[in-house]
PDB file of C-alpha atoms in Angstrom:
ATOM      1  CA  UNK A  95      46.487  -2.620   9.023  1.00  0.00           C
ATOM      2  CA  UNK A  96      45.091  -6.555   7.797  1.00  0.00           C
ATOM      3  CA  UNK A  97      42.409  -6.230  10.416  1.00  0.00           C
ATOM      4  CA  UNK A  98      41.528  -2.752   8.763  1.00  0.00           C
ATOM      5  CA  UNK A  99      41.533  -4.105   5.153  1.00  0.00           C
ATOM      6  CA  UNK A 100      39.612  -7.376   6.808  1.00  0.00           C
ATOM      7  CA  UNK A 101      36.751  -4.774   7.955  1.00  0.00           C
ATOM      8  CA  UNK A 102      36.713  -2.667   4.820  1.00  0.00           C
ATOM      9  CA  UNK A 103      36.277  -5.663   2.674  1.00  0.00           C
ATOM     10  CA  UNK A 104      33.560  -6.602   4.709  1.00  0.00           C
ATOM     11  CA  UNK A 105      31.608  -3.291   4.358  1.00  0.00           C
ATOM     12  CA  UNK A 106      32.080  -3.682   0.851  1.00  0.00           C
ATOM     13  CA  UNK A 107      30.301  -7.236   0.759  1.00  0.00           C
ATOM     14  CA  UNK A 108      27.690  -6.310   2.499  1.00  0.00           C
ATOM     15  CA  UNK A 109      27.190  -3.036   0.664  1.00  0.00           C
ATOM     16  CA  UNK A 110      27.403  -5.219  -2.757  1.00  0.00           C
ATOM     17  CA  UNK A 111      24.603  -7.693  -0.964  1.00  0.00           C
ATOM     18  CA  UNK A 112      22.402  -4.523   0.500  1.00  0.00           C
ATOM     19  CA  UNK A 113      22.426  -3.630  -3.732  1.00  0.00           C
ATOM     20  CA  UNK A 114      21.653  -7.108  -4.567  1.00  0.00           C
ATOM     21  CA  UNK A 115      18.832  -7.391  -2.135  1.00  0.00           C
ATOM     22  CA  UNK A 116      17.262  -3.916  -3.004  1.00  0.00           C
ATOM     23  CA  UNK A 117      17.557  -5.034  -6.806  1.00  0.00           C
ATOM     24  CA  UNK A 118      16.295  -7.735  -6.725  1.00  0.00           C
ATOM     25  CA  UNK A 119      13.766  -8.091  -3.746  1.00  0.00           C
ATOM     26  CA  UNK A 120      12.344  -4.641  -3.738  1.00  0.00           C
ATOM     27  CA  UNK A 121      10.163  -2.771  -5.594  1.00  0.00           C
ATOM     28  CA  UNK A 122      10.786   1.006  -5.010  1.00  0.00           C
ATOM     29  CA  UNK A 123       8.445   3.033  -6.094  1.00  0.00           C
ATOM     30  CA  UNK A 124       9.892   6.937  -6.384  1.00  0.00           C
ATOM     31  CA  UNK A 125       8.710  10.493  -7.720  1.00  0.00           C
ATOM     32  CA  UNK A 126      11.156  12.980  -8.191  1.00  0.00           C
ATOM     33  CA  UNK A 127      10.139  14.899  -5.555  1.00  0.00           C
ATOM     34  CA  UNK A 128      10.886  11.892  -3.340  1.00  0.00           C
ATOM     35  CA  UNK A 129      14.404  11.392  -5.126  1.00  0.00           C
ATOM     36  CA  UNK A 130      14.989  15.108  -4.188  1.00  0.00           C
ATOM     37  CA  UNK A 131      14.322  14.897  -0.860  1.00  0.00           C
ATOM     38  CA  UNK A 132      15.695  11.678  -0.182  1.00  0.00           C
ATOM     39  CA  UNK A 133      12.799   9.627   0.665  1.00  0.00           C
ATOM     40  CA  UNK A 134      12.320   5.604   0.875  1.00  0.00           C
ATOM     41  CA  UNK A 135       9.345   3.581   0.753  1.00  0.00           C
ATOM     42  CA  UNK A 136       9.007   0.164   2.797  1.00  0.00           C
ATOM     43  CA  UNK A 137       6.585  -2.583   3.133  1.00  0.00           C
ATOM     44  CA  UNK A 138       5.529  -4.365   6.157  1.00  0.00           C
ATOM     45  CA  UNK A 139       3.438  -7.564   6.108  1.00  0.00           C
ATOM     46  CA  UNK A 140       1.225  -7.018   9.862  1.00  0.00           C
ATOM     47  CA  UNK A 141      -0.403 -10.171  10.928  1.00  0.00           C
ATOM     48  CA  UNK A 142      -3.327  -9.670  13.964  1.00  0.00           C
ATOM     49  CA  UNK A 143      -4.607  -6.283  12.562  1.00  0.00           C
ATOM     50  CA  UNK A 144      -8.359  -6.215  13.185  1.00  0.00           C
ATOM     51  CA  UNK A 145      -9.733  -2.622  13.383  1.00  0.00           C
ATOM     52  CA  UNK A 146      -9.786   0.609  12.618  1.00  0.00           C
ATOM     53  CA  UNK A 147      -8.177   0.861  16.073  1.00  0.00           C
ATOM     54  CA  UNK A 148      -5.757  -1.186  15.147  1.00  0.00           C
ATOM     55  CA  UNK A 149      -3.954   0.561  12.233  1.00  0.00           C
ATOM     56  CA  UNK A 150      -3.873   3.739  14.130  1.00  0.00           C
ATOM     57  CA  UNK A 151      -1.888   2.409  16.829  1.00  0.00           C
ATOM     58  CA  UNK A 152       0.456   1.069  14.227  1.00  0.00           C
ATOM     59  CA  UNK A 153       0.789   4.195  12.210  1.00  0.00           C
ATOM     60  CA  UNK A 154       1.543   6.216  15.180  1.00  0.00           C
ATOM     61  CA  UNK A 155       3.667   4.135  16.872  1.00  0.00           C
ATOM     62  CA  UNK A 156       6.088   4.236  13.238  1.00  0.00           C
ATOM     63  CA  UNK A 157       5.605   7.892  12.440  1.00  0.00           C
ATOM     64  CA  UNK A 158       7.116   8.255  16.282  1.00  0.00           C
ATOM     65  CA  UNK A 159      10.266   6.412  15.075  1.00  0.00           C
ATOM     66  CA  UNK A 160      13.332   8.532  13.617  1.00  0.00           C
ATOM     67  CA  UNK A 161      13.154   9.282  10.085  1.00  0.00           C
ATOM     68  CA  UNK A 162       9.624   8.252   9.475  1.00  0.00           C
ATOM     69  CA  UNK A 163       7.918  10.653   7.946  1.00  0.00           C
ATOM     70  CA  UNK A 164       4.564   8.537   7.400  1.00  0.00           C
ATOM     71  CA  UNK A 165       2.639   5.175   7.587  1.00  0.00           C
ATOM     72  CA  UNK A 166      -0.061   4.197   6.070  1.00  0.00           C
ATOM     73  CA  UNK A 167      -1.581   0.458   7.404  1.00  0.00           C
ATOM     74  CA  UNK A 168      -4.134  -1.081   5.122  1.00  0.00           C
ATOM     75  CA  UNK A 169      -6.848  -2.940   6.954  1.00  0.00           C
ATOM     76  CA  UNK A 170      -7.536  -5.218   4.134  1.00  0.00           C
ATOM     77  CA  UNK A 171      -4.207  -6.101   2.829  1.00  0.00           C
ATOM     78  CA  UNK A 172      -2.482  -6.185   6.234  1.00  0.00           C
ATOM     79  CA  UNK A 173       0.431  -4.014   4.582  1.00  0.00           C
ATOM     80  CA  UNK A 174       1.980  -1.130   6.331  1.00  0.00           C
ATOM     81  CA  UNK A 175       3.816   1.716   3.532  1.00  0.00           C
ATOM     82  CA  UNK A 176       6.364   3.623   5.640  1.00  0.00           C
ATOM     83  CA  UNK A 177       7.781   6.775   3.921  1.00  0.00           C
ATOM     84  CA  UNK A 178      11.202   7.755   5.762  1.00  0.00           C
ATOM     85  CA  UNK A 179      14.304   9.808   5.016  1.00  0.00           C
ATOM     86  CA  UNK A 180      17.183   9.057   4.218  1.00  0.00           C
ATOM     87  CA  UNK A 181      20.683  10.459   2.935  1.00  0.00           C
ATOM     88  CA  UNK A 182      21.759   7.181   2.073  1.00  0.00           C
ATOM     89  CA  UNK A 183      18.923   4.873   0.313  1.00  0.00           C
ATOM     90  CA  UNK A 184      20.517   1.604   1.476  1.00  0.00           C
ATOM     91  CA  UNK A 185      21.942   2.325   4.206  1.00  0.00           C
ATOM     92  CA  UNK A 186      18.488   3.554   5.692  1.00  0.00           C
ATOM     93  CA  UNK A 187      16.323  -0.110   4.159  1.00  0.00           C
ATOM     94  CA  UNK A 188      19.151  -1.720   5.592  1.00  0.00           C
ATOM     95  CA  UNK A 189      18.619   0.323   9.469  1.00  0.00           C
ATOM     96  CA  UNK A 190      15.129   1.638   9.417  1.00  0.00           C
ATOM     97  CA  UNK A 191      13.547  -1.458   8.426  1.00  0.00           C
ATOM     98  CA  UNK A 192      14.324  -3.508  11.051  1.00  0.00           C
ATOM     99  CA  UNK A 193      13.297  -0.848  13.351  1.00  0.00           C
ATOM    100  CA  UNK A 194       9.853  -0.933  12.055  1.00  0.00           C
ATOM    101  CA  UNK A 195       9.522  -4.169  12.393  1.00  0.00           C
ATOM    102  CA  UNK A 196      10.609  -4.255  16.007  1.00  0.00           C
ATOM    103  CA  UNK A 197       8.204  -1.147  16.556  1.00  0.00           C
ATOM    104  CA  UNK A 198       5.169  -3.134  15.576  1.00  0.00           C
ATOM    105  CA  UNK A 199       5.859  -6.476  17.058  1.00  0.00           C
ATOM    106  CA  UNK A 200       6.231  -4.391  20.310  1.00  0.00           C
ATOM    107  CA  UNK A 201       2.950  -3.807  19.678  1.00  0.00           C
ATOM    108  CA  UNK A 202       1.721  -7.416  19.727  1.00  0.00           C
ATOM    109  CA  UNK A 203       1.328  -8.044  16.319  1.00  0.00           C
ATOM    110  CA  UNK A 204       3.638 -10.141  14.016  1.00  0.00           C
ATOM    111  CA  UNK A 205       5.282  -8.327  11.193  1.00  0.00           C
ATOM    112  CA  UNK A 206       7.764  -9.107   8.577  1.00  0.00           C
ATOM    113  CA  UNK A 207       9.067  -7.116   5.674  1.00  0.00           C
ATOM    114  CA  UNK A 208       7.368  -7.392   2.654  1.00  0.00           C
ATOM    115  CA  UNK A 209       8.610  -7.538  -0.608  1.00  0.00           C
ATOM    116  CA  UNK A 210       6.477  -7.132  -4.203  1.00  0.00           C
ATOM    117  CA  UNK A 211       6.660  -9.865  -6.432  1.00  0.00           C
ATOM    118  CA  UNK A 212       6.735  -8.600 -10.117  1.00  0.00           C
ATOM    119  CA  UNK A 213       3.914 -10.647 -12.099  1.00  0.00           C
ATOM    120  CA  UNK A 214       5.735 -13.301 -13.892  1.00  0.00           C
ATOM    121  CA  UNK A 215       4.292 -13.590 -17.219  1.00  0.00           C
ATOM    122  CA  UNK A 216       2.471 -17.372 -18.106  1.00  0.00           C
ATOM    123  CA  UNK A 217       4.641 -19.072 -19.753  1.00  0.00           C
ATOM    124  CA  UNK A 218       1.725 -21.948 -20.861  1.00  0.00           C
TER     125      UNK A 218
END
């Protein structure tokens, strides 16, 4: 019974730190079609990208993972937008995510989530 209250108010830490993180860290950006069909966007930062040749094989090797329903890897920026499913918003940043990541380093190239940073206004 302790042990069960032990794990339950563990899930509900790191739910309440999954909703900080996505708060603060993230910036989602939804349509209501997206809402309806319970979609998430992600960012990747990809580090060794070089050609045309290369974004493909990223792309395809993400749109082969569960749940992804596209990626789109930008050349010039070096960031990878991953559309996926999910019931559960959180739940799937908090899983899917690091399965990208794992995709394309298994694909020789360094990755990392990426985050937007909101402009912060000048305050000079």
């Amino acid at each position: 019974m302790r042990g069960q209250r032990c794990l339950q108010g563990i899930k509900e830490h790191f739910r309440r730190s999954l909703l900080i993180l996505h708060a603060t860290n993230t910036e989602v950006v939804e349509t209501s079609a997206a809402l309806e069909e319970g979609l998430i966007e992600m960012e990747v930062k990809v580090d060794g990208m070089t050609c045309g040749h290369c974004t493909s094989r990223v792309e395809d090797a993400l749109v082969a993972l569960p749940g992804v329903r596209s990626a789109t890897a930008s050349l010039e920026t070096g960031i990878v937008t991953v559309t996926a499913t999910a019931a559960d918003q959180l739940q799937a940043a908090a899983v899917q995510l690091p399965a990208v990541v794992r995709a394309i380093e298994g694909l020789g190239f360094a990755a990392e989530p990426h985050f937007p940073q909101e402009e912060v206004p000048d305050s000079s």
